[in-house]
PDB file of C-alpha atoms in Angstrom:
ATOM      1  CA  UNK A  53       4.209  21.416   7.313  1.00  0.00           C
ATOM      2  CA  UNK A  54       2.353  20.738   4.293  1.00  0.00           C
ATOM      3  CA  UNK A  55       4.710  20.859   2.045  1.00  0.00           C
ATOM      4  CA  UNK A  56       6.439  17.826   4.286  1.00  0.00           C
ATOM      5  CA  UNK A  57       3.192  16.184   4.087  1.00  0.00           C
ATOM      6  CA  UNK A  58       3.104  15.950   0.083  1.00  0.00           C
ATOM      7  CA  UNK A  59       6.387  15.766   0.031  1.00  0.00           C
ATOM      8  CA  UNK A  60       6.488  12.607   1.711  1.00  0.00           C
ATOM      9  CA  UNK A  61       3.462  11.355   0.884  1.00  0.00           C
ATOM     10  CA  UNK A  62       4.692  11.243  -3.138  1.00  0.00           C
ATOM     11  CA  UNK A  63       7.728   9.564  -1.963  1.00  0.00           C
ATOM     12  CA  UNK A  64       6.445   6.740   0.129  1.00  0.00           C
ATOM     13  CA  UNK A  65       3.559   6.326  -2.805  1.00  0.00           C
ATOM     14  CA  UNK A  66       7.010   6.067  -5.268  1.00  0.00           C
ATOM     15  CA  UNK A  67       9.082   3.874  -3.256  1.00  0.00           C
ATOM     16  CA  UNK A  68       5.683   1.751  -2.784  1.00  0.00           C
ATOM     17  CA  UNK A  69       5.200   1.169  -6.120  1.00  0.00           C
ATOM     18  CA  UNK A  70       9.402   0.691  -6.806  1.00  0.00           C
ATOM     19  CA  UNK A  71       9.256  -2.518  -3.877  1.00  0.00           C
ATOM     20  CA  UNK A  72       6.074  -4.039  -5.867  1.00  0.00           C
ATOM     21  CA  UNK A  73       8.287  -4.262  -8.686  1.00  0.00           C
ATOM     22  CA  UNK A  74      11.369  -5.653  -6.547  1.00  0.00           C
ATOM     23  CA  UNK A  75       8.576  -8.125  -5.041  1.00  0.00           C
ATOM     24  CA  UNK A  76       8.239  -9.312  -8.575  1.00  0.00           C
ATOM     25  CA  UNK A  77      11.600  -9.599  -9.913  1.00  0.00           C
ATOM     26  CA  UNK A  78      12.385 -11.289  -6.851  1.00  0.00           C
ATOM     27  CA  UNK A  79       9.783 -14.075  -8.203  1.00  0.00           C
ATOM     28  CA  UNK A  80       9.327 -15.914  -4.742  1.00  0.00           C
ATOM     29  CA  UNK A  81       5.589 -14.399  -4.469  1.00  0.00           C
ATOM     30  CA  UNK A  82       3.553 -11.288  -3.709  1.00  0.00           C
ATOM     31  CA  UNK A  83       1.183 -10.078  -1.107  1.00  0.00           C
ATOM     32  CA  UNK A  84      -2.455 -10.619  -1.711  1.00  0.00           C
ATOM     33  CA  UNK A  85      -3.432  -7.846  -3.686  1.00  0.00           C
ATOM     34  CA  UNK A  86      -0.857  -8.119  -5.811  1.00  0.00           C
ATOM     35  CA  UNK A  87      -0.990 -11.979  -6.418  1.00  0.00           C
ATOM     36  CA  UNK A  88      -4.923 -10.482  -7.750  1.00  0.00           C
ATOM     37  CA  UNK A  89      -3.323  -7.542  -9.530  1.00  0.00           C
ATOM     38  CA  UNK A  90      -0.772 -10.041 -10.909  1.00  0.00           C
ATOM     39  CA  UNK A  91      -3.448 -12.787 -12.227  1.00  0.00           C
ATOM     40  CA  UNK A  92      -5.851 -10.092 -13.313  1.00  0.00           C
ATOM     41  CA  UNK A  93      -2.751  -8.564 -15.476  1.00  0.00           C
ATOM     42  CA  UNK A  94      -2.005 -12.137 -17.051  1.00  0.00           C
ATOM     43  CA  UNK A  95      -5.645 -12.227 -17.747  1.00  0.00           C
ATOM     44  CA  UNK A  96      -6.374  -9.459 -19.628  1.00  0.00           C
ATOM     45  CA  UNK A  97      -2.914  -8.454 -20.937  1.00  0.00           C
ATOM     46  CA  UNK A  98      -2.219  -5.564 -19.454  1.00  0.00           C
ATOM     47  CA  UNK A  99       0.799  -4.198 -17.433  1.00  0.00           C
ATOM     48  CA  UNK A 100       0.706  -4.996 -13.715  1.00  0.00           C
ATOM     49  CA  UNK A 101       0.821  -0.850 -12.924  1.00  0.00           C
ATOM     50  CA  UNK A 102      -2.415  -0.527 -14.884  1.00  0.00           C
ATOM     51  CA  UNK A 103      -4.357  -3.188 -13.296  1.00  0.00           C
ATOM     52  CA  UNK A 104      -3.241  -1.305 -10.039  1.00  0.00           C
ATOM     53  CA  UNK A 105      -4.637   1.739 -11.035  1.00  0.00           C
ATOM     54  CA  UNK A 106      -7.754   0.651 -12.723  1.00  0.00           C
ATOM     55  CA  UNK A 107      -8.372  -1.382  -9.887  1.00  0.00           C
ATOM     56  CA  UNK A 108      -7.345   1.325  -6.987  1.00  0.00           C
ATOM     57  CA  UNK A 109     -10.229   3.239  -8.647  1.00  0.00           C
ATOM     58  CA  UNK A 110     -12.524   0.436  -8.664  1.00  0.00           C
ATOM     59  CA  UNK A 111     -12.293  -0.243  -4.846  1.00  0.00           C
ATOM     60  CA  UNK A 112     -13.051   3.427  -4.334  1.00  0.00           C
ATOM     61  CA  UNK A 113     -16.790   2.415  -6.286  1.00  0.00           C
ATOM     62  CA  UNK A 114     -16.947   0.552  -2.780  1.00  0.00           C
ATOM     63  CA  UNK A 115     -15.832   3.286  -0.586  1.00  0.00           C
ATOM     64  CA  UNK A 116     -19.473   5.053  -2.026  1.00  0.00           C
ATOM     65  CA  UNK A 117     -22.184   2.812   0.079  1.00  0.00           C
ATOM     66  CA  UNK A 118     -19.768   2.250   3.130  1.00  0.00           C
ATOM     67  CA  UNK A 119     -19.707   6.277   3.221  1.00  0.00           C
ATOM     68  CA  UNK A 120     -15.805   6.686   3.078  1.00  0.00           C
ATOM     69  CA  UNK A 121     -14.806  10.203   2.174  1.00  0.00           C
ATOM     70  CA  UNK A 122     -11.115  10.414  -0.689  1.00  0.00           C
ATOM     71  CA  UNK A 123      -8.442  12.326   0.756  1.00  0.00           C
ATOM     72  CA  UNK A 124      -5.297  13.610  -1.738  1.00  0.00           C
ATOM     73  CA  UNK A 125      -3.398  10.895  -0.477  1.00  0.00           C
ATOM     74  CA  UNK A 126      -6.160   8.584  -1.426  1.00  0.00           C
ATOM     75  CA  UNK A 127      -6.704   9.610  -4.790  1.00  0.00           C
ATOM     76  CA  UNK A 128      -2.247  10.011  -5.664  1.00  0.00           C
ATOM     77  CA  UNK A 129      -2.157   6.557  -3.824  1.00  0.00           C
ATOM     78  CA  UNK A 130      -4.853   5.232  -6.779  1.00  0.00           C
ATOM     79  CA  UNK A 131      -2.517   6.518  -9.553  1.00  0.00           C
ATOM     80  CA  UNK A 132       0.957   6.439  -8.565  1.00  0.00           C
ATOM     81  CA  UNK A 133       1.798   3.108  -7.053  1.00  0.00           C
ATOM     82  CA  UNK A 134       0.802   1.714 -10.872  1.00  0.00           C
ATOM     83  CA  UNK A 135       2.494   4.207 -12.633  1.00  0.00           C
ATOM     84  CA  UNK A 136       6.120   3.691 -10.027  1.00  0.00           C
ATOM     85  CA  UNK A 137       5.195  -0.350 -10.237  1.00  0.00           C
ATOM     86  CA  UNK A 138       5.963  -0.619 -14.057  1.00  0.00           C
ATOM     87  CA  UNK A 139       9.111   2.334 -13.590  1.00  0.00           C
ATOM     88  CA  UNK A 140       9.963  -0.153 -11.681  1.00  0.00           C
ATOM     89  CA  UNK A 141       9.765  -3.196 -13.797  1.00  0.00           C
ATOM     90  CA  UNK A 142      11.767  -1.576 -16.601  1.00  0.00           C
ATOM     91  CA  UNK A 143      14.759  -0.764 -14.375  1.00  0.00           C
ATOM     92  CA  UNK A 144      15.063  -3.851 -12.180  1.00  0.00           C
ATOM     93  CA  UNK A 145      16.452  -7.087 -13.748  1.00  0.00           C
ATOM     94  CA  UNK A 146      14.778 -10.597 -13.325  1.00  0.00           C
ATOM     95  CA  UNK A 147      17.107 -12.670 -10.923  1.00  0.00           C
ATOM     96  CA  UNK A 148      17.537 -16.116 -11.492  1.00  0.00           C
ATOM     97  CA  UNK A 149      19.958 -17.335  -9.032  1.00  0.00           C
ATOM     98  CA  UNK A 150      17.786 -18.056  -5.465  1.00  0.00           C
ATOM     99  CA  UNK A 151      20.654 -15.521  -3.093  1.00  0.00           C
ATOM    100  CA  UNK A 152      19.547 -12.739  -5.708  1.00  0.00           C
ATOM    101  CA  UNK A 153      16.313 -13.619  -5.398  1.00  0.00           C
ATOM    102  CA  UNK A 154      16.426 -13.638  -1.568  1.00  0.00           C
ATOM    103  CA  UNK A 155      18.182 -10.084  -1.147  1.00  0.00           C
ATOM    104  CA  UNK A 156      15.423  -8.757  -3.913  1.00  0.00           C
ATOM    105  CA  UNK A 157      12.588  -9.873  -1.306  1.00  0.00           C
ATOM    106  CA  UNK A 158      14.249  -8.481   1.614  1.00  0.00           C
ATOM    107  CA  UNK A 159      14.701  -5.371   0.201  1.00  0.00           C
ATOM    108  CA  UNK A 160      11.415  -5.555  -0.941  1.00  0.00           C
ATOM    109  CA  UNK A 161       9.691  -5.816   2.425  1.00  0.00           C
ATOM    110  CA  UNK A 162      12.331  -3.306   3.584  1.00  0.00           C
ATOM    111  CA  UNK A 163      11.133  -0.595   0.940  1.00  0.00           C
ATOM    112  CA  UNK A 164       7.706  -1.335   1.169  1.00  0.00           C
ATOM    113  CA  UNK A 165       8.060  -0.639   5.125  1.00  0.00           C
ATOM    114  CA  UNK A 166       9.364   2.574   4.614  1.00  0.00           C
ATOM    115  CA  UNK A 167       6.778   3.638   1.599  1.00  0.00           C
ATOM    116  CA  UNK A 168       3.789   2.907   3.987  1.00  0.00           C
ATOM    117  CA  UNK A 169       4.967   4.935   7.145  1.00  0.00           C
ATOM    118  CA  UNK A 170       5.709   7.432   4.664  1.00  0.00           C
ATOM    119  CA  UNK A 171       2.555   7.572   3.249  1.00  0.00           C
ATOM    120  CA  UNK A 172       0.538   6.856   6.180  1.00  0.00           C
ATOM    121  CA  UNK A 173       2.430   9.070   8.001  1.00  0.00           C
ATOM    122  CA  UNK A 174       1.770  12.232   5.998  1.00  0.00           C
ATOM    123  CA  UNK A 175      -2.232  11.913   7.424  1.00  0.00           C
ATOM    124  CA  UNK A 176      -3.279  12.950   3.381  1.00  0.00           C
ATOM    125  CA  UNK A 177      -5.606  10.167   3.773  1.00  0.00           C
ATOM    126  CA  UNK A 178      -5.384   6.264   3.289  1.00  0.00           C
ATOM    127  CA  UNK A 179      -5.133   3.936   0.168  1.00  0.00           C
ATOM    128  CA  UNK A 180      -8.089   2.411  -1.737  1.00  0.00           C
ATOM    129  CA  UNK A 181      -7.586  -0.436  -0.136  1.00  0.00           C
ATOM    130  CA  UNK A 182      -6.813   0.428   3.156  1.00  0.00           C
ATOM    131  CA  UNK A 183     -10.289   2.991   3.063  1.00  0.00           C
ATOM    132  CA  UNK A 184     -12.325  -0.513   1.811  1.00  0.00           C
ATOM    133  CA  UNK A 185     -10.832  -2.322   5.125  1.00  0.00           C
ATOM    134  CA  UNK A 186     -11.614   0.193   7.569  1.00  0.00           C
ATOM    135  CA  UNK A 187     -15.087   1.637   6.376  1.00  0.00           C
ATOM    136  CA  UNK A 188     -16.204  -2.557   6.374  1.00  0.00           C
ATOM    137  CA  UNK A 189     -15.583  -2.818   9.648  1.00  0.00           C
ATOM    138  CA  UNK A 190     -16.774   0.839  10.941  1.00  0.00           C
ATOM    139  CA  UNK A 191     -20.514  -0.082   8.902  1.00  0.00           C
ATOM    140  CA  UNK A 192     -20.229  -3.893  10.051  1.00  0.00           C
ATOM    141  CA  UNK A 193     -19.020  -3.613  13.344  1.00  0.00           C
ATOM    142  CA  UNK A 194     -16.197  -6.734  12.595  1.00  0.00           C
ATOM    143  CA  UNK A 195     -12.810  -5.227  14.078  1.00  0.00           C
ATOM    144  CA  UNK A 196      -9.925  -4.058  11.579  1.00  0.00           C
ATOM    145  CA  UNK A 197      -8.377  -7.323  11.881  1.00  0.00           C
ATOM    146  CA  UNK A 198     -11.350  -9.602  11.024  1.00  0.00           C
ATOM    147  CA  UNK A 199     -12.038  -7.193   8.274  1.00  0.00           C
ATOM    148  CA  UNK A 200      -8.483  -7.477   6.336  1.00  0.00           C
ATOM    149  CA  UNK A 201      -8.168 -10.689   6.616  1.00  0.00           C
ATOM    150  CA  UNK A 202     -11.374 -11.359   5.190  1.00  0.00           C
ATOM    151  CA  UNK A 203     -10.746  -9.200   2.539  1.00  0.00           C
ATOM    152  CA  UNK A 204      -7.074 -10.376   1.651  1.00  0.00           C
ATOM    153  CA  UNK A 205      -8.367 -13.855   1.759  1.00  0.00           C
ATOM    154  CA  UNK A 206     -10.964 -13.297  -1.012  1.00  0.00           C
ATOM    155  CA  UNK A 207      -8.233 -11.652  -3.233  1.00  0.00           C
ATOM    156  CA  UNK A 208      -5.668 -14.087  -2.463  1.00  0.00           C
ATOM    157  CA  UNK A 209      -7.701 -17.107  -3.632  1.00  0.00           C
ATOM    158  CA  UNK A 210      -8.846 -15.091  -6.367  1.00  0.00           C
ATOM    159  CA  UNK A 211      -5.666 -14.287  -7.780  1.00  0.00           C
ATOM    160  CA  UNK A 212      -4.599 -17.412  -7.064  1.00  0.00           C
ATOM    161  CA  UNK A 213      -6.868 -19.006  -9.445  1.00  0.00           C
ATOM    162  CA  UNK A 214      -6.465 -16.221 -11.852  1.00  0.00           C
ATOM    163  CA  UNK A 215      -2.633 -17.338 -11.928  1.00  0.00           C
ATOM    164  CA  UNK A 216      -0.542 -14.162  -9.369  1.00  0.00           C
ATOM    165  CA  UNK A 217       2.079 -15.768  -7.916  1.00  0.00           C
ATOM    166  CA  UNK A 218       1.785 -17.482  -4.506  1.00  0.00           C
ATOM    167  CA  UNK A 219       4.847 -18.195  -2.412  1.00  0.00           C
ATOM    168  CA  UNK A 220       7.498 -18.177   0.335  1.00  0.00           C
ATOM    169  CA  UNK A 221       7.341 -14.032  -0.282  1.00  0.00           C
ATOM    170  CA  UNK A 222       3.521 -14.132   0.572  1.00  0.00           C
ATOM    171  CA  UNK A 223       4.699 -15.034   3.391  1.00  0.00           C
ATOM    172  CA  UNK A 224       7.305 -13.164   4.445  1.00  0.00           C
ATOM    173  CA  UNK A 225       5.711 -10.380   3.623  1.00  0.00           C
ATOM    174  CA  UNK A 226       2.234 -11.355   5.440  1.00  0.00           C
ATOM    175  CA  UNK A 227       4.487 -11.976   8.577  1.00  0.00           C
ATOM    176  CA  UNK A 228       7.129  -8.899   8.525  1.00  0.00           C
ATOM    177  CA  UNK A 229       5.458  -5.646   7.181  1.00  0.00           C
ATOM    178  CA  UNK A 230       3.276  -5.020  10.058  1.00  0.00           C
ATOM    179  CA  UNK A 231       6.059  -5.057  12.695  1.00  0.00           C
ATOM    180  CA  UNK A 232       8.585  -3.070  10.463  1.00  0.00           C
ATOM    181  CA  UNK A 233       5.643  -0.303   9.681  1.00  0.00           C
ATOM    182  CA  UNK A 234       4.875  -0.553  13.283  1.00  0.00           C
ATOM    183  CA  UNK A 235       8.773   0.167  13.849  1.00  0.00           C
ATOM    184  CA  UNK A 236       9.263   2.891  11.038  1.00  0.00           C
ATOM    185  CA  UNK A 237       5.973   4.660  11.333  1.00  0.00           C
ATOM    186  CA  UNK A 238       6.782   7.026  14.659  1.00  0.00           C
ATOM    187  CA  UNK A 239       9.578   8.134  12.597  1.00  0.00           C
ATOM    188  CA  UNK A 240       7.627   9.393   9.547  1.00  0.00           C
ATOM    189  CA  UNK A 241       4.463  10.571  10.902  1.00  0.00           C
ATOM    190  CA  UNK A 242       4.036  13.935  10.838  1.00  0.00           C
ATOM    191  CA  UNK A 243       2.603  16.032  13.866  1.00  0.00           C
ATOM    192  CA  UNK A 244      -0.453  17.499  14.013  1.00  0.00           C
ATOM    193  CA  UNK A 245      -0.653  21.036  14.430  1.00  0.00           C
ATOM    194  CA  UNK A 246      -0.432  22.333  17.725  1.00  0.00           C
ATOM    195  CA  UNK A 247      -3.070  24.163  19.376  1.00  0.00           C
ATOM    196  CA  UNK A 248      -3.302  28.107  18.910  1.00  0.00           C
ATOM    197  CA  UNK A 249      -3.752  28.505  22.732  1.00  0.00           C
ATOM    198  CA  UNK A 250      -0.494  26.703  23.383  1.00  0.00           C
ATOM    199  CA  UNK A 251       2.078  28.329  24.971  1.00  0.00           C
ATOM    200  CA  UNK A 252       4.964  29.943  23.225  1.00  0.00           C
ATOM    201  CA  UNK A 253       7.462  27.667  24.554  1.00  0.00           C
ATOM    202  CA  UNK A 254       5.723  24.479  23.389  1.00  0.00           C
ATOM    203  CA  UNK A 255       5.282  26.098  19.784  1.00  0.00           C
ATOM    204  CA  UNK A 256       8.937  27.140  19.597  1.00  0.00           C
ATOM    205  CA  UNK A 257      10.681  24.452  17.136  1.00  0.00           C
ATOM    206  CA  UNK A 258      13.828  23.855  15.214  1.00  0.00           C
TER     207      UNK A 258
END
């Protein structure tokens, strides 16, 4: 079961950081933290991979007074959605016909679907990101919902002004990913172990 869970887990963080890529080649704009990761990269000159990474560990800094324990998913989340995001942008072509454009970003939000009920699903433990939304609003008391959106509104403007790229994709994506992780995720989530005192029967697999 383990070696599912890793399994998985380093091919949903892959395919996450492949559909950032497509998300940018498909130039109609990016999802919050990556409009941020975006304008910080046009900033400073760097590529947008290593902004990802350098900022992955960065949030974690956070993760320190809000109590939030890394799991391995965490920390292979923090690297390897960078290092797949510029893979990525040296294989995929820029598109610059809008129908090319259009299929990019679906597939894009398609991709990025599957990547997070991989990831999520393997239960190795949640993003950078994801960690910074939850452990606000476990020490604040604000639900889940208040606490992303207060968060991805701060990083939005931010990267806004820093130049990242705001647009129809933002979104799209905004509006679609929840449902189609919501959809995907029962598929890829591995079960938890089941109970030593369980009958034989229920233990019995393929």
């Amino acid at each position: 079961m383990m070696t599912r869970r890793i399994t998985q887990l380093l091919i949903g963080l892959a395919m996450y950081g492949v559909s950032l890529a497509m998300f940018i080649r498909a130039g109609l704009g990016l999802d919050p933290w990556d409009v941020f990761h975006q304008g910080v990269a046009g900033k400073i000159g760097w590529s947008i991979g290593t902004v990802v990474v350098v900022v992955s560990f960065l949030v974690l800094l956070l993760w320190i007074p809000l109590r939030q324990m890394p799991g391995f998913g965490t920390l292979a989340n923090a690297v390897l959605v960078g290092v797949f995001a510029d893979i990525g942008l040296a294989l995929i072509p820029v598109f610059s016909h809008l129908g090319g454009q259009i299929a990019m970003l679906v597939g894009a939000v398609v991709l990025n679907g599957i990547a997070s009920a991989c990831y999520i699903g393997a239960r190795l433990g949640p993003g950078a990101r994801d960690g910074l939304m939850t452990g606000l609003a476990r020490r604040t008391g604000w639900s889940v919902r208040l606490s992303r959106t207060l968060i991805e509104v701060v990083v939005l403007g931010v990267g806004w002004l820093l130049g990242g790229s705001v647009g129809v994709g933002t979104v799209v994506y905004a509006l679609a990913i929840g449902p189609v992780v919501q959809l995907l995720l029962p598929m890829f989530t591995v079960p938890a172990k089941a109970p030593q005192s369980a009958p034989e029967e229920v233990l019995a697999g393929p």
